[in-house]
Coordinates of C-alpha atoms and ligand atoms in Angstrom, one line a residue:
M1 CA 7.6 16.6 5.9
T2 CA 9.2 13.7 4.2
A3 CA 12.9 12.8 3.5
T4 CA 11.4 13.6 0.4
D5 CA 10.5 17.5 1.2
A6 CA 13.8 17.9 3.2
Q7 CA 15.8 16.7 -0.1
V8 CA 13.8 19.3 -2.1
D9 CA 14.6 22.7 1.0
A10 CA 18.2 21.0 1.4
P11 CA 19.6 18.7 -1.2
E12 CA 21.9 16.0 1.2
A13 CA 25.0 16.5 0.2
P14 CA 25.1 12.4 -0.6
T15 CA 28.5 10.2 1.4
R16 CA 30.7 9.1 -0.8
P17 CA 30.6 6.4 -3.3
A18 CA 31.3 3.4 -1.3
R19 CA 32.2 1.7 -4.0
P20 CA 32.0 1.5 -8.0
S21 CA 29.7 2.0 -9.9
T22 CA 27.9 -0.8 -10.9
L23 CA 24.5 0.4 -11.2
R24 CA 22.0 -0.5 -14.5
P25 CA 20.7 1.7 -15.6
G26 CA 21.7 4.3 -16.7
R27 CA 21.2 8.5 -16.9
L28 CA 20.0 7.7 -21.0
E29 CA 17.1 6.5 -18.9
T30 CA 16.2 7.5 -16.6
D31 CA 16.5 11.3 -18.3
R32 CA 13.9 10.2 -20.9
L33 CA 11.7 8.3 -18.9
A34 CA 12.1 11.9 -17.1
R35 CA 10.8 13.3 -19.9
R36 CA 7.5 12.1 -19.5
V37 CA 6.2 13.9 -16.4
A38 CA 3.2 16.5 -17.0
V39 CA 5.0 19.1 -15.1
A40 CA 6.5 22.4 -18.0
E41 CA 9.1 23.3 -19.3
G42 CA 11.9 25.3 -17.5
R43 CA 11.1 23.9 -13.8
E44 CA 13.7 23.8 -11.5
L45 CA 14.7 19.6 -11.1
Q46 CA 15.3 18.0 -8.4
Q47 CA 17.8 14.8 -7.5
V48 CA 17.1 11.9 -6.8
I49 CA 20.2 9.6 -5.0
S50 CA 20.9 5.8 -5.5
P51 CA 20.3 4.3 -1.3
L52 CA 23.1 1.6 -3.5
T53 CA 25.6 3.5 -3.8
G54 CA 24.6 7.5 -2.5
E55 CA 25.4 8.3 -6.3
V56 CA 23.2 10.6 -8.1
I57 CA 20.4 8.9 -11.2
G58 CA 18.8 10.9 -12.4
E59 CA 17.1 14.0 -12.9
V60 CA 13.0 14.7 -12.4
P61 CA 10.9 18.1 -12.3
I62 CA 9.5 20.3 -9.0
G63 CA 6.6 20.7 -10.2
T64 CA 3.8 22.9 -9.3
A65 CA 0.2 23.7 -8.5
E66 CA -0.1 25.3 -11.6
D67 CA 1.4 21.8 -13.1
V68 CA -1.1 19.8 -11.5
A69 CA -3.8 22.4 -12.5
A70 CA -3.5 21.5 -16.0
A71 CA -2.7 17.8 -15.3
M72 CA -5.7 17.7 -13.9
A73 CA -7.8 19.4 -16.7
E74 CA -6.3 17.3 -19.3
C75 CA -7.0 14.1 -17.2
R76 CA -10.5 15.0 -17.1
R77 CA -10.8 15.1 -20.8
V78 CA -8.8 11.7 -22.3
Q79 CA -11.6 10.7 -18.8
K80 CA -14.9 10.9 -20.4
R81 CA -13.7 9.0 -23.0
W82 CA -12.2 5.9 -20.8
A83 CA -16.0 5.7 -18.7
A84 CA -17.4 5.4 -22.0
T85 CA -14.8 3.2 -23.0
P86 CA -16.7 -0.7 -22.6
V87 CA -15.1 -2.5 -19.0
K88 CA -14.0 -5.7 -20.5
D89 CA -11.8 -3.2 -23.0
R90 CA -11.0 -1.7 -20.3
A91 CA -10.1 -4.4 -18.7
A92 CA -8.1 -6.1 -21.4
V93 CA -5.8 -3.2 -20.2
L94 CA -5.1 -4.6 -17.7
L95 CA -4.3 -8.1 -18.9
R96 CA -1.2 -6.9 -21.6
Y97 CA 0.1 -5.0 -19.0
H98 CA 1.1 -8.4 -17.3
D99 CA 2.2 -10.4 -20.0
L100 CA 4.4 -6.8 -20.1
V101 CA 5.2 -6.1 -16.6
L102 CA 6.6 -10.1 -16.5
D103 CA 8.0 -9.5 -19.5
H104 CA 10.4 -6.8 -18.8
Q105 CA 11.0 -7.8 -15.3
D106 CA 14.5 -7.0 -15.7
E107 CA 14.7 -3.6 -16.0
L108 CA 11.8 -3.2 -13.7
L109 CA 13.6 -4.3 -11.1
D110 CA 17.1 -2.0 -12.2
L111 CA 15.3 0.9 -11.8
I112 CA 12.7 -0.7 -7.9
Q113 CA 17.1 -1.3 -6.3
L114 CA 18.7 1.2 -7.4
E115 CA 16.3 4.3 -6.8
N116 CA 14.5 2.2 -3.3
G117 CA 17.7 0.2 -2.6
K118 CA 16.2 -2.9 -1.6
A119 CA 17.2 -6.4 -2.3
R120 CA 16.0 -7.8 -6.0
V121 CA 14.3 -11.0 -4.2
W122 CA 11.7 -8.1 -2.7
A123 CA 12.2 -6.1 -5.5
F124 CA 10.1 -9.3 -7.5
E125 CA 7.8 -9.4 -4.7
E126 CA 6.4 -6.2 -7.3
I127 CA 6.7 -7.6 -9.4
L128 CA 4.3 -10.4 -9.0
D129 CA 1.9 -8.1 -7.2
Q130 CA 1.2 -5.8 -10.7
A131 CA 0.7 -9.5 -12.5
V132 CA -2.2 -10.8 -9.9
T133 CA -3.5 -7.8 -8.6
A134 CA -3.6 -7.0 -13.4
R135 CA -5.3 -9.5 -13.3
Y136 CA -7.8 -10.1 -10.5
Y137 CA -9.8 -6.1 -11.8
A138 CA -9.3 -8.0 -14.9
R139 CA -11.5 -10.7 -14.2
L140 CA -13.2 -9.0 -12.0
A141 CA -14.6 -5.7 -13.3
P142 CA -16.4 -6.8 -15.9
G143 CA -19.4 -8.6 -13.7
A144 CA -18.7 -6.2 -10.6
L145 CA -19.6 -3.1 -12.1
K146 CA -22.5 -4.2 -14.5
P147 CA -26.0 -3.4 -13.5
H148 CA -26.9 -5.0 -11.2
R149 CA -31.5 -5.1 -9.8
R150 CA -31.9 -4.9 -6.1
L151 CA -35.2 -5.4 -3.7
T152 CA -37.8 -2.7 -4.0
A153 CA -39.9 -2.1 -2.0
L154 CA -43.0 -3.1 -4.5
P155 CA -41.0 -5.3 -6.0
G156 CA -42.5 -5.8 -9.2
L157 CA -43.7 -3.0 -9.3
V158 CA -41.3 -0.8 -8.6
S159 CA -37.4 -2.3 -10.7
A160 CA -34.7 -0.9 -9.5
T161 CA -30.8 -1.2 -10.2
E162 CA -27.5 0.0 -9.1
H163 CA -24.4 1.4 -11.5
H164 CA -21.2 2.4 -10.4
V165 CA -20.3 5.4 -12.4
P166 CA -16.8 6.2 -12.3
K167 CA -16.2 9.2 -9.8
G168 CA -13.9 11.4 -12.0
V169 CA -10.5 11.9 -11.6
V170 CA -8.7 9.6 -8.2
G171 CA -6.0 11.6 -7.0
V172 CA -2.5 9.6 -6.3
I173 CA 0.3 10.0 -2.8
S174 CA 2.5 7.2 -2.8
P175 CA 5.7 6.8 -1.0
W176 CA 8.3 5.0 -1.8
N177 CA 9.0 2.4 -0.5
Y178 CA 7.1 0.4 -2.9
P179 CA 7.3 2.1 -5.5
L180 CA 5.6 0.3 -8.2
V181 CA 2.6 -2.0 -6.1
L182 CA 1.8 1.4 -3.9
A183 CA 1.7 2.8 -7.9
V184 CA 0.5 1.7 -10.0
S185 CA -1.8 -1.3 -8.0
D186 CA -4.7 1.3 -6.7
A187 CA -4.6 2.8 -9.6
L188 CA -5.4 -0.1 -12.4
A189 CA -7.7 -0.4 -10.2
A190 CA -9.3 2.8 -10.7
L191 CA -8.8 2.4 -14.5
V192 CA -10.5 0.0 -14.7
A193 CA -13.6 1.4 -12.9
G194 CA -13.0 4.7 -15.4
N195 CA -11.3 6.7 -14.4
G196 CA -8.2 9.5 -15.1
I197 CA -5.6 9.2 -13.0
V198 CA -2.9 11.8 -11.3
I199 CA -0.2 11.0 -9.2
K200 CA 2.5 11.8 -7.3
P201 CA 5.4 9.7 -7.0
D202 CA 7.6 9.6 -3.7
S203 CA 10.6 12.0 -5.2
Q204 CA 12.7 9.4 -4.2
T205 CA 10.9 6.5 -6.3
P206 CA 10.0 8.2 -9.6
F207 CA 11.7 5.9 -12.1
T208 CA 9.3 3.2 -11.9
A209 CA 6.2 5.0 -12.1
I210 CA 6.8 5.8 -14.8
R211 CA 7.7 3.8 -17.2
A212 CA 5.5 1.2 -15.2
F213 CA 2.2 3.8 -16.3
E214 CA 4.1 3.1 -20.5
L215 CA 3.8 0.5 -20.2
L216 CA 0.5 0.2 -19.0
E217 CA -0.1 3.1 -22.2
Q218 CA 1.7 0.2 -24.9
A219 CA -0.9 -1.7 -23.0
G220 CA -3.9 0.1 -24.6
L221 CA -4.8 3.0 -22.1
P222 CA -5.3 5.9 -24.1
E223 CA -2.5 8.4 -24.1
G224 CA -3.1 11.4 -21.9
L225 CA -5.0 9.4 -18.7
V226 CA -3.2 8.9 -17.1
Q227 CA -0.2 12.1 -15.5
I228 CA 2.7 12.0 -13.4
V229 CA 3.4 15.5 -11.6
T230 CA 6.7 14.7 -9.5
G231 CA 7.3 17.0 -6.7
P232 CA 6.9 17.6 -2.4
G233 CA 4.4 16.6 -1.3
R234 CA 3.2 20.1 0.6
S235 CA 3.0 22.0 -2.8
V236 CA 2.1 18.5 -4.8
G237 CA 0.2 16.8 -3.4
Q238 CA -1.8 19.5 -1.5
A239 CA -2.7 20.5 -5.4
I240 CA -4.4 17.0 -5.8
I241 CA -5.8 16.9 -2.3
A242 CA -7.1 21.0 -3.5
S243 CA -8.6 18.9 -6.6
A244 CA -9.5 15.7 -7.6
D245 CA -12.3 13.2 -7.3
Y246 CA -10.9 10.5 -5.1
L247 CA -7.9 9.9 -2.6
M248 CA -6.3 7.4 -2.9
F249 CA -3.4 8.0 0.1
T250 CA -0.7 5.6 0.7
G251 CA 2.3 6.7 4.0
S252 CA 2.5 8.4 7.1
T253 CA 0.0 8.4 9.9
A254 CA 0.8 11.8 10.4
T255 CA 0.9 12.8 6.4
G256 CA -2.7 10.8 6.8
R257 CA -4.6 12.9 9.2
T258 CA -3.4 15.9 7.7
I259 CA -5.6 15.3 3.9
G260 CA -8.0 13.1 5.9
G261 CA -8.5 16.6 7.3
Q262 CA -8.6 18.2 3.8
V263 CA -10.6 16.5 1.8
G264 CA -12.8 15.9 4.2
E265 CA -13.6 19.7 4.0
R266 CA -13.9 18.9 0.8
L267 CA -16.4 16.0 1.0
V268 CA -14.3 13.6 -1.9
G269 CA -14.2 10.0 -0.6
Y270 CA -10.0 9.4 0.9
S271 CA -8.7 6.0 1.4
A272 CA -5.6 6.0 3.6
E273 CA -3.5 3.4 4.1
L274 CA -1.3 4.1 6.7
G275 CA 1.6 3.3 9.3
G276 CA 1.7 -0.3 12.0
K277 CA 3.9 -1.1 14.7
N278 CA 3.0 -4.9 13.6
A279 CA 3.3 -7.7 16.1
M280 CA 3.8 -11.8 15.6
V281 CA 2.8 -14.2 18.0
V282 CA 4.5 -17.4 18.6
T283 CA 2.4 -20.0 20.9
A284 CA 3.9 -22.5 22.7
D285 CA 3.1 -25.0 20.7
A286 CA 5.0 -23.8 17.3
D287 CA 7.4 -26.1 15.5
L288 CA 10.2 -22.7 16.1
E289 CA 12.5 -23.6 12.8
R290 CA 9.8 -23.2 10.8
A291 CA 8.3 -19.8 12.9
V292 CA 11.8 -18.4 12.6
E293 CA 11.6 -18.3 8.9
G294 CA 8.8 -16.9 9.0
A295 CA 9.8 -13.8 11.7
T296 CA 12.9 -13.6 9.7
V297 CA 11.1 -12.7 6.6
A298 CA 8.9 -10.7 8.1
C299 CA 10.9 -8.7 10.1
F300 CA 13.7 -8.1 7.3
A301 CA 12.2 -8.6 4.2
N302 CA 12.6 -5.0 1.8
T303 CA 15.1 -3.6 4.5
G304 CA 11.5 -4.0 7.1
Q305 CA 10.4 -0.8 5.4
L306 CA 7.8 -2.4 5.3
C307 CA 3.8 -0.8 6.4
I308 CA 2.4 -5.2 7.4
S309 CA 6.1 -5.7 8.3
I310 CA 6.5 -7.6 12.4
E311 CA 8.9 -5.1 14.6
R312 CA 7.5 -6.4 17.6
I313 CA 7.3 -10.3 18.8
Y314 CA 5.0 -12.2 21.9
V315 CA 6.8 -15.1 22.5
P316 CA 6.1 -18.1 25.8
R317 CA 8.6 -17.4 28.9
G318 CA 9.5 -20.9 28.8
I319 CA 10.8 -21.1 24.6
A320 CA 11.8 -17.3 24.5
S321 CA 15.4 -17.5 25.1
R322 CA 15.1 -20.5 23.1
F323 CA 13.7 -18.4 20.4
T324 CA 15.8 -15.6 20.8
K325 CA 18.9 -18.2 19.7
A326 CA 17.4 -19.6 16.9
F327 CA 16.7 -15.8 16.0
A328 CA 19.9 -14.6 16.2
A329 CA 21.6 -17.3 14.7
R330 CA 19.2 -16.8 11.7
V331 CA 19.2 -13.0 11.6
E332 CA 22.9 -12.9 11.5
A333 CA 22.8 -15.1 8.7
L334 CA 21.4 -12.8 6.4
R335 CA 22.9 -11.7 3.6
L336 CA 23.5 -8.0 2.8
G337 CA 24.4 -6.3 -0.5
A338 CA 23.9 -3.5 -3.3
E339 CA 24.4 -5.8 -5.9
Q340 CA 21.4 -5.3 -8.8
E341 CA 21.6 -9.4 -8.4
Y342 CA 19.6 -12.6 -6.7
G343 CA 21.2 -12.9 -3.4
P344 CA 21.2 -10.6 -1.4
E345 CA 19.1 -11.0 1.6
V346 CA 19.1 -7.0 2.8
G347 CA 18.7 -4.1 0.7
A348 CA 19.8 -1.0 2.6
L349 CA 17.8 1.0 3.7
A350 CA 16.6 3.8 1.1
S351 CA 17.2 7.0 2.9
P352 CA 19.4 8.8 5.0
D353 CA 16.5 10.3 7.1
Q354 CA 15.5 6.3 7.2
L355 CA 18.5 4.7 8.1
A356 CA 19.0 8.1 11.1
K357 CA 15.7 6.5 11.9
V358 CA 17.1 3.5 13.6
R359 CA 19.7 4.5 14.3
E360 CA 18.4 6.1 16.7
H361 CA 16.0 3.3 18.4
I362 CA 18.8 1.3 18.8
D363 CA 20.8 4.1 20.2
D364 CA 17.8 4.5 23.2
A365 CA 17.2 1.6 23.8
I366 CA 20.3 0.3 24.2
A367 CA 20.9 3.8 26.2
K368 CA 18.0 2.3 28.7
G369 CA 18.8 -1.2 28.8
A370 CA 18.2 -3.2 26.4
T371 CA 20.4 -5.9 24.8
V372 CA 21.4 -6.2 21.2
A373 CA 20.7 -10.4 20.8
A374 CA 21.6 -9.3 16.4
G375 CA 23.2 -7.5 14.9
G376 CA 23.2 -3.3 16.2
R377 CA 26.0 -2.0 13.4
L378 CA 26.2 0.6 10.6
R379 CA 27.5 -1.6 7.3
P380 CA 28.3 1.8 5.1
E381 CA 31.6 -1.0 3.4
I382 CA 28.8 -2.4 1.4
G383 CA 27.0 1.9 1.1
P384 CA 26.6 4.5 2.8
L385 CA 22.5 3.7 3.9
F386 CA 22.8 -0.3 4.9
H387 CA 22.7 -1.6 9.0
E388 CA 22.8 -5.3 10.5
P389 CA 19.7 -6.5 9.9
T390 CA 18.7 -6.1 14.3
V391 CA 16.7 -8.0 17.1
L392 CA 16.4 -6.2 20.1
A393 CA 15.6 -8.2 24.0
D394 CA 14.5 -6.4 26.7
V395 CA 12.8 -3.8 26.0
T396 CA 10.8 -1.4 28.1
A397 CA 8.1 0.6 28.1
D398 CA 10.2 3.9 28.4
M399 CA 12.0 2.7 24.5
A400 CA 10.5 4.6 21.6
V401 CA 11.3 1.6 20.0
Y402 CA 8.4 0.0 21.9
R403 CA 5.1 1.8 21.0
E404 CA 6.7 4.5 17.9
E405 CA 7.0 3.2 14.2
T406 CA 10.7 2.3 13.0
F407 CA 10.3 0.9 9.4
G408 CA 13.0 -0.5 9.0
P409 CA 15.7 -3.5 10.2
L410 CA 15.0 -3.7 13.3
V411 CA 12.5 -5.4 15.4
S412 CA 12.1 -6.4 19.4
I413 CA 11.1 -9.1 21.4
Y414 CA 8.8 -10.2 24.2
A415 CA 8.9 -13.2 26.8
Y416 CA 4.7 -13.4 28.2
D417 CA 3.5 -15.2 30.3
T418 CA -0.7 -15.7 29.2
V419 CA -1.9 -16.1 25.7
D420 CA -4.4 -12.9 27.2
E421 CA -1.5 -10.8 28.4
A422 CA 0.2 -11.4 24.7
V423 CA -2.6 -10.0 23.1
D424 CA -3.5 -7.9 25.7
A425 CA -0.5 -6.3 24.9
V426 CA -0.2 -7.1 20.6
N427 CA -3.9 -5.1 21.3
D428 CA -2.1 -1.6 23.1
T429 CA -1.2 0.6 20.2
E430 CA -2.2 3.2 18.4
Y431 CA -2.2 1.2 15.1
G432 CA -4.5 -2.0 14.3
L433 CA -2.7 -2.1 10.0
N434 CA -1.2 -6.0 10.5
A435 CA -0.5 -9.4 13.0
S436 CA 0.6 -13.0 12.7
V437 CA -0.2 -16.0 15.2
Y438 CA 2.6 -19.3 14.7
C439 CA 0.9 -22.4 16.4
S440 CA 0.9 -25.5 15.8
D441 CA -2.4 -25.9 16.6
V442 CA -3.8 -23.7 14.1
K443 CA -7.7 -23.7 15.5
H444 CA -6.6 -21.7 18.7
G445 CA -4.2 -19.6 16.2
R446 CA -7.6 -18.3 14.2
A447 CA -9.1 -17.4 17.7
I448 CA -6.0 -16.2 18.6
A449 CA -6.4 -14.0 15.4
A450 CA -9.4 -13.2 15.7
R451 CA -9.0 -11.5 18.9
L452 CA -6.1 -9.2 17.8
M453 CA -7.2 -5.0 16.7
A454 CA -5.8 -5.6 12.9
G455 CA -7.2 -5.8 9.4
T456 CA -4.9 -8.4 7.9
V457 CA -3.7 -11.6 10.7
N458 CA -1.8 -14.0 8.8
V459 CA -1.2 -18.1 10.8
N460 CA 1.9 -19.1 9.9
D461 CA 3.1 -16.6 7.8
G462 CA 4.1 -13.4 8.2
Y463 CA 2.6 -10.7 5.9
S464 CA 1.8 -12.1 2.4
S465 CA -1.2 -14.9 3.1
G466 CA -2.9 -12.0 3.8
W467 CA -1.9 -9.1 0.6
G468 CA -2.1 -11.9 -1.4
S469 CA -5.1 -13.0 -0.5
L470 CA -6.5 -10.8 -4.1
D471 CA -10.3 -11.3 -2.9
A472 CA -10.9 -9.6 0.8
P473 CA -10.4 -6.4 1.7
M474 CA -7.6 -5.4 3.1
G475 CA -6.1 -2.1 5.2
G476 CA -5.2 -1.5 8.7
M477 CA -8.1 -0.8 12.2
K478 CA -7.0 2.2 14.7
A479 CA -5.2 4.7 13.1
S480 CA -4.0 2.6 10.5
G481 CA -6.3 3.5 7.9
V482 CA -9.0 4.3 6.2
G483 CA -10.8 2.0 3.9
R484 CA -9.6 -1.2 2.0
R485 CA -7.7 -1.3 -1.1
H486 CA -7.8 -5.8 -2.6
G487 CA -11.3 -6.6 -3.8
R488 CA -14.4 -5.2 -3.9
D489 CA -14.0 -2.6 -1.5
G490 CA -11.2 -1.9 -3.5
L491 CA -12.5 -1.9 -7.1
L492 CA -16.3 0.1 -5.9
K493 CA -14.9 3.2 -3.4
Y494 CA -13.9 4.4 -6.9
T495 CA -16.6 4.6 -8.1
E496 CA -20.5 6.2 -7.3
S497 CA -22.9 4.4 -6.7
Q498 CA -26.2 5.0 -8.6
T499 CA -29.9 3.4 -8.3
I500 CA -32.1 4.3 -11.1
A501 CA -35.4 3.4 -10.2
V502 CA -38.4 2.9 -12.1
R503 CA -42.3 2.7 -11.4
S504 CA -45.1 1.3 -12.8
A505 CA -48.3 3.2 -13.7
L506 CA -49.5 -0.5 -10.9
A507 CA -47.2 0.9 -9.0
A508 CA -48.2 4.5 -9.0
K509 CA -52.1 4.3 -8.6
L510 CA -51.6 2.5 -5.6
Q511 CA -48.9 5.3 -4.1
D512 CA -51.6 8.1 -5.1
P513 CA -53.6 8.2 -1.6
G514 CA -56.2 10.3 -3.3
D515 CA -59.3 11.2 -1.7
D516 CA -59.3 8.1 1.2
A517 CA -55.7 8.1 3.2
P518 CA -57.0 5.5 5.4
A519 CA -58.3 3.0 2.8
Y520 CA -54.1 4.7 2.0
A521 CA -53.3 3.8 5.3
R522 CA -55.3 -0.3 5.2
R523 CA -54.1 -0.8 2.0
F524 CA -50.8 0.1 2.7
T525 CA -50.4 -2.1 5.8
K526 CA -52.3 -4.9 5.0
L527 CA -49.4 -5.4 2.5
L528 CA -46.6 -4.4 4.6
K529 CA -48.4 -7.3 6.6
A530 CA -47.9 -10.6 3.9
A531 CA -44.5 -9.0 2.5
K532 CA -42.7 -10.0 6.0
H533 CA -44.1 -13.2 5.0
L534 CA -42.0 -13.2 1.9
P535 CA -38.1 -15.4 2.0
R536 CA -37.5 -11.5 1.6
Ligands
NAD601 P1 4.3 10.3 3.7 O1 3.4 10.0 4.3 O2 5.9 11.1 4.6 O3 4.7 10.2 2.7 C1 4.0 9.6 2.2 C2 3.6 10.3 0.3 O4 3.6 12.0 0.3 C3 4.9 11.1 0.1 O5 4.7 10.9 -1.7 C4 4.9 13.2 0.2 O6 5.7 13.8 -1.0 C5 3.6 13.4 0.7 N1 3.7 13.9 1.2 C6 3.7 14.0 2.6 N2 3.4 15.7 2.7 C7 2.4 15.8 2.6 C8 1.1 17.2 2.0 N3 1.2 17.5 3.1 N4 0.8 16.8 1.9 C9 0.2 16.4 0.6 N5 0.7 14.7 0.5 C10 2.2 14.9 1.0 O7 5.2 9.2 3.8 P2 6.8 7.9 3.7 O8 7.6 8.7 5.4 O9 6.8 8.3 2.7 O10 6.5 6.7 3.5 C11 7.1 5.8 5.1 C12 5.4 5.7 5.8 O11 4.2 5.1 5.1 C13 5.1 4.8 6.9 O12 5.3 5.4 8.6 C14 5.2 3.4 6.3 O13 3.8 2.9 7.9 C15 4.0 3.2 5.2 N6 3.0 3.1 4.6 C16 2.0 2.6 4.7 C17 1.7 1.5 3.4 C18 0.2 1.0 3.7 O14 -0.4 0.3 3.2 N7 -0.3 0.8 5.1 C19 2.8 1.2 2.8 C20 3.3 1.4 2.6 C21 4.5 3.1 4.0

């Protein structure tokens, strides 16, 4: 069950607001946005509570399976027309959206901060991602989706073209940690490929997604092509899984496994970006200052609630205490804050459940002998869900934090003696999402990277280079995912490939065994032997 689902069942009483409200935007805007969802009137409402202060910032209706059925029907109707729209016109919508996102960034940043609690500087990452993703898919789609000639067994006599047909309606189920990126970026690829979308954003962060899809309509997307149904995973999410033609899921590995079984039963395609226990290897020759700076961002951007953030750092034993001291000092200097302005570097945890998980991991580790090198305390005077970024040392395998994803501002430092030992330790996890290597010798860094079982490995960076390499596939090995986002894979997964082959009269004659099958076999044997000497 998610934090959000739990809130639907038994609404948590928000802790007392820590300071007078300065939240933007006001209830009028969230009320307006809530009216845009595809949920019938009169449904029960769910409060959305800001992690920044614990205040109620709006309400969204709790959708049902019937709402999903109606949304699917409407989406299918509109999608038929959209699929017939030339790809270049679909791509033009994405380019206009690119401009609208940049122009409306302040408003989007306010919404993201308001419902997720992150510091503004990390909310801006989401704006960046929207712009580059929209531009990338707008430029890629016309070429990638146009019919391509393919080689046949009888070149010149049989011709074949590969076509890409939209799947139809793509279901998107997204989490709360990147309310803009994870609700919209994958949808952009699906939309430009000619699909409609029925999306269930996480109930804690619905408003950013609603506003972003509104901007997409302003950019020219047909009304009704994207249907947003708010509500819990177990009803709305399940109804989407039961009826979509393809499913894009981002969330925890546990939920991803359940959903994988369900879509498998229906034999529909599925792409899942799941959890991680991502590691960084610092080599003996690394520039320590650069590694410390990189680790600080890699571990604590987005308050550590980033699927690709680093939760384990492996450092050569000889420099471990120097690295830990410098890293701890840098982390202690990070500025926490609830302002909806640039300035603070660390925001709030997104929900009471997230905060509880962080505390659970820290308390368990300390009880079993770990030491706190930096942070370690709650900061209720800033807001109800603030916790210091925390660095642990002396972590052992019996502690929960050793293997389990925390998904919060918590990292453990481990000393290693040989690189082989570090590589084995990094790979000793069920996950395989992201990894990082800090080194001076980049050739050596690349060689280490190639041995790490992770879908992306960043050399001299924590995560942004891999994520930002939009033309390259991004996703998880092992229990961290199925399929990929970004690159051609991230577009073509939303299509069915269809081969249309045309046979000439001569090919028909050649392929007809007639009354003389032995002559037919001899003819083809000769042809095959000759064909082996052709270049392709
Ligand atoms: P979660 O799996 O609990 O929920 C994600 C979404 O799925 C929510 O919208 C939720 O309502 C819905 N959901 C939950 N149970 C469902 C069900 N049975 N049927 C249908 N829908 C259901 O994940 P979370 O705790 O909200 O998000 C944090 C997790 O997401 C972390 O593990 C994190 O690593 C992962 N994540 C992965 C990526 C990635 O790209 N790999 C990105 C962000 C987050």
